[in-house]
Amino acid sequence: QVQLQESGPGLVKPWQTLSLTCTVSGASTPTGFYYWAWIRQPPGKGLEWMGVISYSGSTYYSPSLKIRTSIARDTSKNQVTLQLHSVTPEDTGVYYCAASRKLILGATGKDLYDYWGQGTQVTVSS
């Protein structure tokens, strides 16, 4: 059974860089053969797709977040990382990583993913 676990600082100051890690466990083929996405949910709002990295390392980002977002993967550690630069309080929310066998840009529905993490709360505040 594949499990995804997000981790990172729960509190980030404005204009700093948020760095999150998604650690994959239980997979016979770790980060390979999947597309790895980051999705977030601000308080009181719906899910927002941030971006995805393919098994070959290609990345695709939400147009609204592209200039501030970077997604990478470390196959040796079975990890996928997210960096979000110049954060503001509007970046507060729960951040999820998810994996799918298909590339579906902008997908936020959990039924579109094979695996979904529990999420990690991030608060941007001074």
PDB file of C-alpha atoms in Angstrom:
ATOM      1  CA  GLN A   1       0.000   0.000   0.000  1.00  0.00           C
ATOM      2  CA  VAL A   2       1.507   3.286  -1.119  1.00  0.00           C
ATOM      3  CA  GLN A   3       1.471   6.077   1.431  1.00  0.00           C
ATOM      4  CA  LEU A   4       2.272   9.743   0.956  1.00  0.00           C
ATOM      5  CA  GLN A   5       3.332  11.912   3.869  1.00  0.00           C
ATOM      6  CA  GLU A   6       3.714  15.661   3.576  1.00  0.00           C
ATOM      7  CA  SER A   7       6.080  17.463   5.927  1.00  0.00           C
ATOM      8  CA  GLY A   8       7.424  20.937   6.421  1.00  0.00           C
ATOM      9  CA  PRO A   9       7.246  23.990   8.650  1.00  0.00           C
ATOM     10  CA  GLY A  10       3.809  24.780   9.955  1.00  0.00           C
ATOM     11  CA  LEU A  11       4.558  28.492  10.162  1.00  0.00           C
ATOM     12  CA  VAL A  12       6.273  30.632   7.555  1.00  0.00           C
ATOM     13  CA  LYS A  13       6.890  34.377   7.624  1.00  0.00           C
ATOM     14  CA  PRO A  14       5.665  36.556   4.782  1.00  0.00           C
ATOM     15  CA  TRP A  15       7.990  36.865   1.780  1.00  0.00           C
ATOM     16  CA  GLN A  16       9.943  33.782   2.801  1.00  0.00           C
ATOM     17  CA  THR A  17      10.104  30.549   0.818  1.00  0.00           C
ATOM     18  CA  LEU A  18       7.870  27.677   1.832  1.00  0.00           C
ATOM     19  CA  SER A  19       9.508  24.270   1.396  1.00  0.00           C
ATOM     20  CA  LEU A  20       7.496  21.074   1.708  1.00  0.00           C
ATOM     21  CA  THR A  21       8.438  17.439   1.214  1.00  0.00           C
ATOM     22  CA  CYS A  22       6.249  14.532   0.210  1.00  0.00           C
ATOM     23  CA  THR A  23       7.749  11.206   1.235  1.00  0.00           C
ATOM     24  CA  VAL A  24       6.538   8.105  -0.555  1.00  0.00           C
ATOM     25  CA  SER A  25       6.530   4.727   1.142  1.00  0.00           C
ATOM     26  CA  GLY A  26       5.244   1.286   0.357  1.00  0.00           C
ATOM     27  CA  ALA A  27       5.669   1.515  -3.399  1.00  0.00           C
ATOM     28  CA  SER A  28       7.457  -1.152  -5.344  1.00  0.00           C
ATOM     29  CA  THR A  29       8.335   1.457  -7.932  1.00  0.00           C
ATOM     30  CA  PRO A  30       8.762   4.627  -5.895  1.00  0.00           C
ATOM     31  CA  THR A  31       8.509   7.918  -7.701  1.00  0.00           C
ATOM     32  CA  GLY A  32       8.769   6.352 -11.096  1.00  0.00           C
ATOM     33  CA  PHE A  33       5.799   5.840 -13.413  1.00  0.00           C
ATOM     34  CA  TYR A  34       3.648   8.350 -11.597  1.00  0.00           C
ATOM     35  CA  TYR A  35       2.787  11.978 -11.919  1.00  0.00           C
ATOM     36  CA  TRP A  36       3.227  13.801  -8.608  1.00  0.00           C
ATOM     37  CA  ALA A  37       1.056  16.801  -7.903  1.00  0.00           C
ATOM     38  CA  TRP A  38       0.773  19.417  -5.204  1.00  0.00           C
ATOM     39  CA  ILE A  39      -2.674  20.702  -4.310  1.00  0.00           C
ATOM     40  CA  ARG A  40      -3.660  23.107  -1.575  1.00  0.00           C
ATOM     41  CA  GLN A  41      -6.798  24.244   0.184  1.00  0.00           C
ATOM     42  CA  PRO A  42      -7.019  27.696   1.728  1.00  0.00           C
ATOM     43  CA  PRO A  43      -9.295  27.982   4.764  1.00  0.00           C
ATOM     44  CA  GLY A  44     -12.928  28.103   3.725  1.00  0.00           C
ATOM     45  CA  LYS A  45     -12.116  27.624   0.041  1.00  0.00           C
ATOM     46  CA  GLY A  46     -11.897  24.808  -2.444  1.00  0.00           C
ATOM     47  CA  LEU A  47      -8.923  22.784  -3.578  1.00  0.00           C
ATOM     48  CA  GLU A  48      -6.378  24.527  -5.776  1.00  0.00           C
ATOM     49  CA  TRP A  49      -4.046  22.648  -8.107  1.00  0.00           C
ATOM     50  CA  MET A  50      -0.510  24.019  -7.921  1.00  0.00           C
ATOM     51  CA  GLY A  51       1.550  21.885 -10.250  1.00  0.00           C
ATOM     52  CA  VAL A  52       2.812  18.438 -11.146  1.00  0.00           C
ATOM     53  CA  ILE A  53       6.073  16.682 -11.948  1.00  0.00           C
ATOM     54  CA  SER A  54       6.213  13.690 -14.236  1.00  0.00           C
ATOM     55  CA  TYR A  55       8.182  10.497 -13.853  1.00  0.00           C
ATOM     56  CA  SER A  56      10.640  11.904 -16.395  1.00  0.00           C
ATOM     57  CA  GLY A  57      11.078  15.135 -14.456  1.00  0.00           C
ATOM     58  CA  SER A  58       8.932  17.420 -16.606  1.00  0.00           C
ATOM     59  CA  THR A  59       7.024  20.021 -14.644  1.00  0.00           C
ATOM     60  CA  TYR A  60       3.736  21.806 -15.226  1.00  0.00           C
ATOM     61  CA  TYR A  61       2.480  24.650 -13.064  1.00  0.00           C
ATOM     62  CA  SER A  62      -0.686  26.566 -12.456  1.00  0.00           C
ATOM     63  CA  PRO A  63      -0.423  29.785 -14.469  1.00  0.00           C
ATOM     64  CA  SER A  64      -1.318  31.831 -11.403  1.00  0.00           C
ATOM     65  CA  LEU A  65       1.486  30.287  -9.333  1.00  0.00           C
ATOM     66  CA  LYS A  66       4.071  29.488 -11.983  1.00  0.00           C
ATOM     67  CA  ILE A  67       6.462  32.323 -11.217  1.00  0.00           C
ATOM     68  CA  ARG A  68       6.608  31.399  -7.510  1.00  0.00           C
ATOM     69  CA  THR A  69       6.483  27.592  -7.628  1.00  0.00           C
ATOM     70  CA  SER A  70       9.090  24.911  -8.069  1.00  0.00           C
ATOM     71  CA  ILE A  71       8.477  21.163  -7.879  1.00  0.00           C
ATOM     72  CA  ALA A  72      11.297  18.636  -7.860  1.00  0.00           C
ATOM     73  CA  ARG A  73      11.805  14.980  -7.067  1.00  0.00           C
ATOM     74  CA  ASP A  74      14.550  12.882  -5.521  1.00  0.00           C
ATOM     75  CA  THR A  75      14.108   9.301  -6.637  1.00  0.00           C
ATOM     76  CA  SER A  76      16.896   8.074  -4.355  1.00  0.00           C
ATOM     77  CA  LYS A  77      14.941   9.326  -1.336  1.00  0.00           C
ATOM     78  CA  ASN A  78      11.465   8.648  -2.741  1.00  0.00           C
ATOM     79  CA  GLN A  79      10.585  12.262  -2.187  1.00  0.00           C
ATOM     80  CA  VAL A  80       8.853  15.025  -4.089  1.00  0.00           C
ATOM     81  CA  THR A  81       9.392  18.602  -2.979  1.00  0.00           C
ATOM     82  CA  LEU A  82       7.530  21.867  -3.331  1.00  0.00           C
ATOM     83  CA  GLN A  83       8.961  25.327  -3.013  1.00  0.00           C
ATOM     84  CA  LEU A  84       6.703  28.366  -2.981  1.00  0.00           C
ATOM     85  CA  HIS A  85       8.545  31.673  -2.988  1.00  0.00           C
ATOM     86  CA  SER A  86       7.532  35.044  -1.585  1.00  0.00           C
ATOM     87  CA  VAL A  87       4.607  33.696   0.388  1.00  0.00           C
ATOM     88  CA  THR A  88       1.836  35.901   1.723  1.00  0.00           C
ATOM     89  CA  PRO A  89      -1.010  35.175   4.169  1.00  0.00           C
ATOM     90  CA  GLU A  90      -3.100  34.177   1.142  1.00  0.00           C
ATOM     91  CA  ASP A  91      -0.853  31.109   0.836  1.00  0.00           C
ATOM     92  CA  THR A  92      -2.112  29.817   4.176  1.00  0.00           C
ATOM     93  CA  GLY A  93      -3.834  26.468   3.910  1.00  0.00           C
ATOM     94  CA  VAL A  94      -3.510  22.719   3.897  1.00  0.00           C
ATOM     95  CA  TYR A  95      -1.052  21.399   1.342  1.00  0.00           C
ATOM     96  CA  TYR A  96      -1.442  17.943  -0.170  1.00  0.00           C
ATOM     97  CA  CYS A  97       0.644  15.789  -2.438  1.00  0.00           C
ATOM     98  CA  ALA A  98      -1.002  13.274  -4.714  1.00  0.00           C
ATOM     99  CA  ALA A  99       0.021  10.708  -7.306  1.00  0.00           C
ATOM    100  CA  SER A 100      -1.623   9.530 -10.470  1.00  0.00           C
ATOM    101  CA  ARG A 101      -0.727   7.312 -13.398  1.00  0.00           C
ATOM    102  CA  LYS A 102      -2.138   9.853 -15.816  1.00  0.00           C
ATOM    103  CA  LEU A 103      -1.273  13.466 -16.438  1.00  0.00           C
ATOM    104  CA  ILE A 104      -4.347  15.586 -15.785  1.00  0.00           C
ATOM    105  CA  LEU A 105      -3.434  19.233 -15.576  1.00  0.00           C
ATOM    106  CA  GLY A 106      -5.426  21.163 -13.027  1.00  0.00           C
ATOM    107  CA  ALA A 107      -7.025  18.105 -11.452  1.00  0.00           C
ATOM    108  CA  THR A 108      -8.246  18.537  -7.885  1.00  0.00           C
ATOM    109  CA  GLY A 109     -10.715  15.710  -7.518  1.00  0.00           C
ATOM    110  CA  LYS A 110      -9.415  13.019  -5.213  1.00  0.00           C
ATOM    111  CA  ASP A 111     -10.981  10.354  -7.415  1.00  0.00           C
ATOM    112  CA  LEU A 112      -8.605  11.393 -10.199  1.00  0.00           C
ATOM    113  CA  TYR A 113      -5.575  10.360  -8.181  1.00  0.00           C
ATOM    114  CA  ASP A 114      -4.348   6.941  -7.196  1.00  0.00           C
ATOM    115  CA  TYR A 115      -2.834   8.159  -3.948  1.00  0.00           C
ATOM    116  CA  TRP A 116      -3.393  11.231  -1.798  1.00  0.00           C
ATOM    117  CA  GLY A 117      -1.523  12.393   1.300  1.00  0.00           C
ATOM    118  CA  GLN A 118      -3.075  13.473   4.586  1.00  0.00           C
ATOM    119  CA  GLY A 119      -1.990  17.047   4.088  1.00  0.00           C
ATOM    120  CA  THR A 120       0.051  19.455   6.151  1.00  0.00           C
ATOM    121  CA  GLN A 121      -1.125  22.776   7.546  1.00  0.00           C
ATOM    122  CA  VAL A 122       0.869  25.838   6.560  1.00  0.00           C
ATOM    123  CA  THR A 123       0.261  29.240   8.079  1.00  0.00           C
ATOM    124  CA  VAL A 124       1.882  32.365   6.709  1.00  0.00           C
ATOM    125  CA  SER A 125       2.124  34.967   9.416  1.00  0.00           C
ATOM    126  CA  SER A 126       4.630  37.326  10.934  1.00  0.00           C
TER     127      SER A 126
END
